[in-house]
């Protein structure tokens, strides 16, 4: 499930070009949803902080599908509140993803990294592989890469300290192409470096039709928890 204590964002790299969250925000704004009254402007939502306390059964939660927790306009005090909620709910796994890896690293010592907080960075092409180095220095128990949308080859990934890699092609009417060799190469690198690999989708104009079969099978590996 998703949990959005912040909404809105601004573009920071090529992976943002056709941002699904921006498109969805416009739709919700047009529908009159109060949370999106300011469309895609960055906003924090204190009332959303209480939601995880009401979830009785354990859940895997994607944090801020409609934003970036480490956007420069999100105050440190509010990020600390989000971490407090995640710390208070150890029965849920919270997956946090950012493109602002420098701010993540800068602030990381301010937070308590309980084992249920999985931290990831987006890596869409070689121009932003430096985000991996920042992530590696963070104290999260599980660290992951979201290579989605994959926009080019990534032949020299250093996956030291990385537990999980998610790969997917871009979808939608203006999606950019993905080449199978890019995906198979990443899958092989993950296997060689003992990193869990999850292939989400080929994407395209009709992502359901294109599916997610790679090498004649699906890849649904999840991180192996360190003991």
Tab-separated table of C-alpha atoms in Angstrom:
chain	number	residue	atom	x	y	z
A	1	UNK	CA	0.000	0.000	0.000
A	2	UNK	CA	1.023	3.645	-0.207
A	3	UNK	CA	1.292	6.335	2.459
A	4	UNK	CA	1.679	9.981	1.482
A	5	UNK	CA	2.568	12.299	4.365
A	6	UNK	CA	3.864	14.680	1.703
A	7	UNK	CA	2.577	15.356	-1.812
A	8	UNK	CA	4.036	17.246	-4.743
A	9	UNK	CA	7.524	17.450	-6.174
A	10	UNK	CA	9.761	19.072	-8.783
A	11	UNK	CA	11.768	17.468	-11.567
A	12	UNK	CA	15.392	16.718	-10.815
A	13	UNK	CA	16.596	14.302	-13.536
A	14	UNK	CA	15.531	12.607	-16.772
A	15	UNK	CA	13.569	9.912	-14.965
A	16	UNK	CA	11.128	12.637	-13.897
A	17	UNK	CA	10.169	13.687	-17.437
A	18	UNK	CA	6.825	11.873	-17.556
A	19	UNK	CA	6.222	11.636	-13.798
A	20	UNK	CA	3.169	9.472	-13.074
A	21	UNK	CA	2.653	11.208	-9.721
A	22	UNK	CA	2.362	14.588	-11.418
A	23	UNK	CA	-0.201	13.224	-13.864
A	24	UNK	CA	-2.161	11.558	-11.064
A	25	UNK	CA	-2.027	14.741	-8.994
A	26	UNK	CA	-3.652	16.690	-11.825
A	27	UNK	CA	-6.464	14.148	-11.986
A	28	UNK	CA	-7.050	14.240	-8.233
A	29	UNK	CA	-6.965	18.038	-8.293
A	30	UNK	CA	-9.580	18.077	-11.065
A	31	UNK	CA	-11.725	15.685	-9.006
A	32	UNK	CA	-11.656	18.123	-6.102
A	33	UNK	CA	-9.651	15.937	-3.721
A	34	UNK	CA	-8.703	18.268	-0.864
A	35	UNK	CA	-5.214	16.852	-0.397
A	36	UNK	CA	-4.368	17.907	-3.957
A	37	UNK	CA	-5.989	21.330	-3.963
A	38	UNK	CA	-2.564	22.834	-4.746
A	39	UNK	CA	-2.016	20.305	-7.523
A	40	UNK	CA	1.649	19.194	-7.560
A	41	UNK	CA	3.085	21.886	-5.295
A	42	UNK	CA	5.063	20.404	-2.390
A	43	UNK	CA	2.861	20.095	0.684
A	44	UNK	CA	3.201	18.311	4.036
A	45	UNK	CA	0.172	16.660	5.662
A	46	UNK	CA	0.258	16.367	9.431
A	47	UNK	CA	-3.071	14.550	9.486
A	48	UNK	CA	-1.553	11.695	7.433
A	49	UNK	CA	1.003	10.958	10.137
A	50	UNK	CA	-1.528	9.061	12.244
A	51	UNK	CA	-2.611	6.619	9.540
A	52	UNK	CA	-0.051	3.797	10.143
A	53	UNK	CA	-1.131	3.504	13.780
A	54	UNK	CA	-4.559	2.340	12.593
A	55	UNK	CA	-3.243	-0.526	10.438
A	56	UNK	CA	-3.494	-3.618	12.601
A	57	UNK	CA	-2.129	-6.224	10.197
A	58	UNK	CA	1.471	-6.011	9.003
A	59	UNK	CA	1.842	-4.218	5.685
A	60	UNK	CA	4.532	-3.344	3.162
A	61	UNK	CA	4.177	0.404	2.707
A	62	UNK	CA	5.599	2.544	-0.089
A	63	UNK	CA	6.213	5.955	1.462
A	64	UNK	CA	5.390	9.014	-0.649
A	65	UNK	CA	4.357	7.558	-3.973
A	66	UNK	CA	3.215	11.122	-4.763
A	67	UNK	CA	6.300	12.980	-3.572
A	68	UNK	CA	9.927	12.722	-2.409
A	69	UNK	CA	10.516	12.762	1.347
A	70	UNK	CA	13.964	14.323	0.872
A	71	UNK	CA	12.828	17.149	-1.386
A	72	UNK	CA	14.533	20.376	-0.189
A	73	UNK	CA	11.166	21.949	0.637
A	74	UNK	CA	10.306	19.253	3.179
A	75	UNK	CA	11.449	20.564	6.586
A	76	UNK	CA	13.821	18.394	8.590
A	77	UNK	CA	11.389	18.540	11.519
A	78	UNK	CA	8.672	16.974	9.375
A	79	UNK	CA	10.978	14.235	8.045
A	80	UNK	CA	11.801	13.430	11.670
A	81	UNK	CA	8.086	13.087	12.383
A	82	UNK	CA	7.717	10.635	9.492
A	83	UNK	CA	10.623	8.601	10.885
A	84	UNK	CA	9.074	8.699	14.351
A	85	UNK	CA	5.906	7.129	12.947
A	86	UNK	CA	7.914	4.451	11.140
A	87	UNK	CA	9.939	3.763	14.300
A	88	UNK	CA	6.703	3.425	16.296
A	89	UNK	CA	5.263	0.815	13.905
A	90	UNK	CA	7.858	-1.965	13.620
A	91	UNK	CA	5.265	-4.471	12.390
A	92	UNK	CA	5.089	-2.616	9.063
A	93	UNK	CA	7.868	-2.424	6.465
A	94	UNK	CA	8.273	1.102	5.111
A	95	UNK	CA	9.978	1.498	1.737
A	96	UNK	CA	11.320	5.025	1.239
A	97	UNK	CA	12.590	6.064	-2.200
A	98	UNK	CA	14.356	9.281	-3.174
A	99	UNK	CA	16.160	10.944	-6.047
A	100	UNK	CA	17.699	13.441	-3.603
A	101	UNK	CA	20.496	11.160	-2.403
A	102	UNK	CA	22.756	14.028	-1.334
A	103	UNK	CA	20.165	15.381	1.101
A	104	UNK	CA	19.421	11.851	2.276
A	105	UNK	CA	23.076	11.368	3.190
A	106	UNK	CA	23.375	14.839	4.702
A	107	UNK	CA	20.446	14.248	7.068
A	108	UNK	CA	20.716	10.496	7.655
A	109	UNK	CA	22.403	10.780	11.054
A	110	UNK	CA	19.364	12.697	12.333
A	111	UNK	CA	17.135	9.609	12.162
A	112	UNK	CA	16.750	6.306	13.977
A	113	UNK	CA	17.037	3.612	11.324
A	114	UNK	CA	14.926	0.803	12.720
A	115	UNK	CA	15.052	-2.450	10.747
A	116	UNK	CA	11.607	-1.905	9.222
A	117	UNK	CA	12.771	1.144	7.234
A	118	UNK	CA	14.072	0.154	3.799
A	119	UNK	CA	15.846	2.990	1.989
A	120	UNK	CA	16.227	3.251	-1.779
A	121	UNK	CA	17.353	5.587	-4.533
A	122	UNK	CA	16.194	5.893	-8.137
A	123	UNK	CA	18.811	5.182	-10.798
A	124	UNK	CA	17.460	5.590	-14.325
A	125	UNK	CA	20.734	5.870	-16.256
A	126	UNK	CA	24.494	6.232	-15.862
A	127	UNK	CA	24.268	9.964	-15.181
A	128	UNK	CA	22.863	9.333	-11.707
A	129	UNK	CA	24.756	6.242	-10.516
A	130	UNK	CA	26.419	8.499	-7.928
A	131	UNK	CA	23.189	8.184	-5.941
A	132	UNK	CA	24.218	4.614	-5.102
A	133	UNK	CA	27.369	5.817	-3.325
A	134	UNK	CA	25.300	8.096	-1.089
A	135	UNK	CA	22.835	5.313	-0.283
A	136	UNK	CA	25.651	2.950	0.628
A	137	UNK	CA	26.663	5.265	3.497
A	138	UNK	CA	23.195	5.346	5.082
A	139	UNK	CA	22.516	3.102	8.092
A	140	UNK	CA	19.315	1.514	6.774
A	141	UNK	CA	19.353	-2.253	7.243
A	142	UNK	CA	17.903	-2.835	3.758
A	143	UNK	CA	19.085	-0.680	0.864
A	144	UNK	CA	17.559	-0.908	-2.595
A	145	UNK	CA	17.699	0.571	-6.085
A	146	UNK	CA	14.658	1.455	-8.159
A	147	UNK	CA	15.889	1.308	-11.744
A	148	UNK	CA	12.604	2.513	-13.171
A	149	UNK	CA	12.175	3.832	-15.709
A	150	UNK	CA	15.321	2.217	-17.104
A	151	UNK	CA	16.454	4.671	-19.787
A	152	UNK	CA	19.832	3.300	-20.798
A	153	UNK	CA	22.434	0.615	-20.145
A	154	UNK	CA	23.998	0.266	-16.697
A	155	UNK	CA	26.900	-2.089	-17.398
A	156	UNK	CA	29.140	-1.301	-14.405
A	157	UNK	CA	26.947	-1.299	-11.304
A	158	UNK	CA	28.759	-1.505	-7.992
A	159	UNK	CA	26.181	-3.229	-5.807
A	160	UNK	CA	28.299	-3.531	-2.685
A	161	UNK	CA	26.038	-2.930	0.300
A	162	UNK	CA	22.885	-3.062	-1.849
A	163	UNK	CA	20.267	-5.698	-1.006
A	164	UNK	CA	17.645	-5.364	-3.725
A	165	UNK	CA	17.319	-4.073	-7.285
A	166	UNK	CA	13.960	-3.337	-8.930
A	167	UNK	CA	13.921	-2.804	-12.708
A	168	UNK	CA	11.095	-1.597	-14.940
A	169	UNK	CA	10.413	0.063	-18.250
A	170	UNK	CA	8.535	3.327	-18.650
A	171	UNK	CA	4.815	3.127	-19.436
A	172	UNK	CA	2.287	5.521	-20.893
A	173	UNK	CA	1.571	7.171	-24.253
A	174	UNK	CA	4.938	8.972	-24.436
A	175	UNK	CA	7.094	6.277	-22.879
A	176	UNK	CA	10.743	6.010	-23.816
A	177	UNK	CA	12.010	2.638	-25.101
A	178	UNK	CA	13.722	-0.055	-23.080
A	179	UNK	CA	16.082	-2.655	-24.550
A	180	UNK	CA	16.002	-6.249	-23.280
A	181	UNK	CA	19.812	-6.406	-23.204
A	182	UNK	CA	19.830	-3.599	-20.606
A	183	UNK	CA	17.573	-5.652	-18.347
A	184	UNK	CA	19.323	-8.991	-18.772
A	185	UNK	CA	22.677	-7.353	-18.084
A	186	UNK	CA	21.423	-5.896	-14.783
A	187	UNK	CA	19.880	-9.241	-13.839
A	188	UNK	CA	23.230	-10.953	-14.468
A	189	UNK	CA	25.076	-8.346	-12.404
A	190	UNK	CA	22.666	-8.910	-9.526
A	191	UNK	CA	23.201	-12.668	-9.718
A	192	UNK	CA	26.981	-12.247	-9.827
A	193	UNK	CA	26.944	-9.890	-6.831
A	194	UNK	CA	24.368	-11.877	-4.819
A	195	UNK	CA	21.711	-9.158	-4.867
A	196	UNK	CA	17.959	-9.857	-5.027
A	197	UNK	CA	16.416	-8.897	-8.383
A	198	UNK	CA	12.808	-7.921	-9.101
A	199	UNK	CA	11.630	-7.236	-12.652
A	200	UNK	CA	8.491	-5.141	-12.475
A	201	UNK	CA	7.439	-4.555	-16.095
A	202	UNK	CA	8.470	-3.963	-19.691
A	203	UNK	CA	6.178	-0.945	-19.746
A	204	UNK	CA	5.188	0.566	-23.073
A	205	UNK	CA	1.892	2.053	-24.173
A	206	UNK	CA	0.053	-1.017	-22.858
A	207	UNK	CA	2.058	-2.305	-19.898
A	208	UNK	CA	-0.394	-5.113	-19.152
A	209	UNK	CA	-0.003	-6.488	-22.654
A	210	UNK	CA	3.792	-6.254	-22.604
A	211	UNK	CA	3.899	-8.015	-19.234
A	212	UNK	CA	6.952	-8.803	-17.133
A	213	UNK	CA	8.400	-12.048	-18.470
A	214	UNK	CA	12.202	-12.037	-18.682
A	215	UNK	CA	14.274	-15.023	-19.773
A	216	UNK	CA	11.050	-17.046	-19.975
A	217	UNK	CA	10.091	-16.431	-16.333
A	218	UNK	CA	9.163	-13.788	-13.771
A	219	UNK	CA	11.619	-12.409	-11.225
A	220	UNK	CA	10.066	-11.661	-7.835
A	221	UNK	CA	13.061	-11.870	-5.540
A	222	UNK	CA	12.915	-9.921	-2.283
A	223	UNK	CA	15.762	-8.822	-0.020
A	224	UNK	CA	17.353	-11.430	2.170
A	225	UNK	CA	17.308	-10.057	5.686
A	226	UNK	CA	20.727	-9.962	7.341
A	227	UNK	CA	20.973	-11.784	10.667
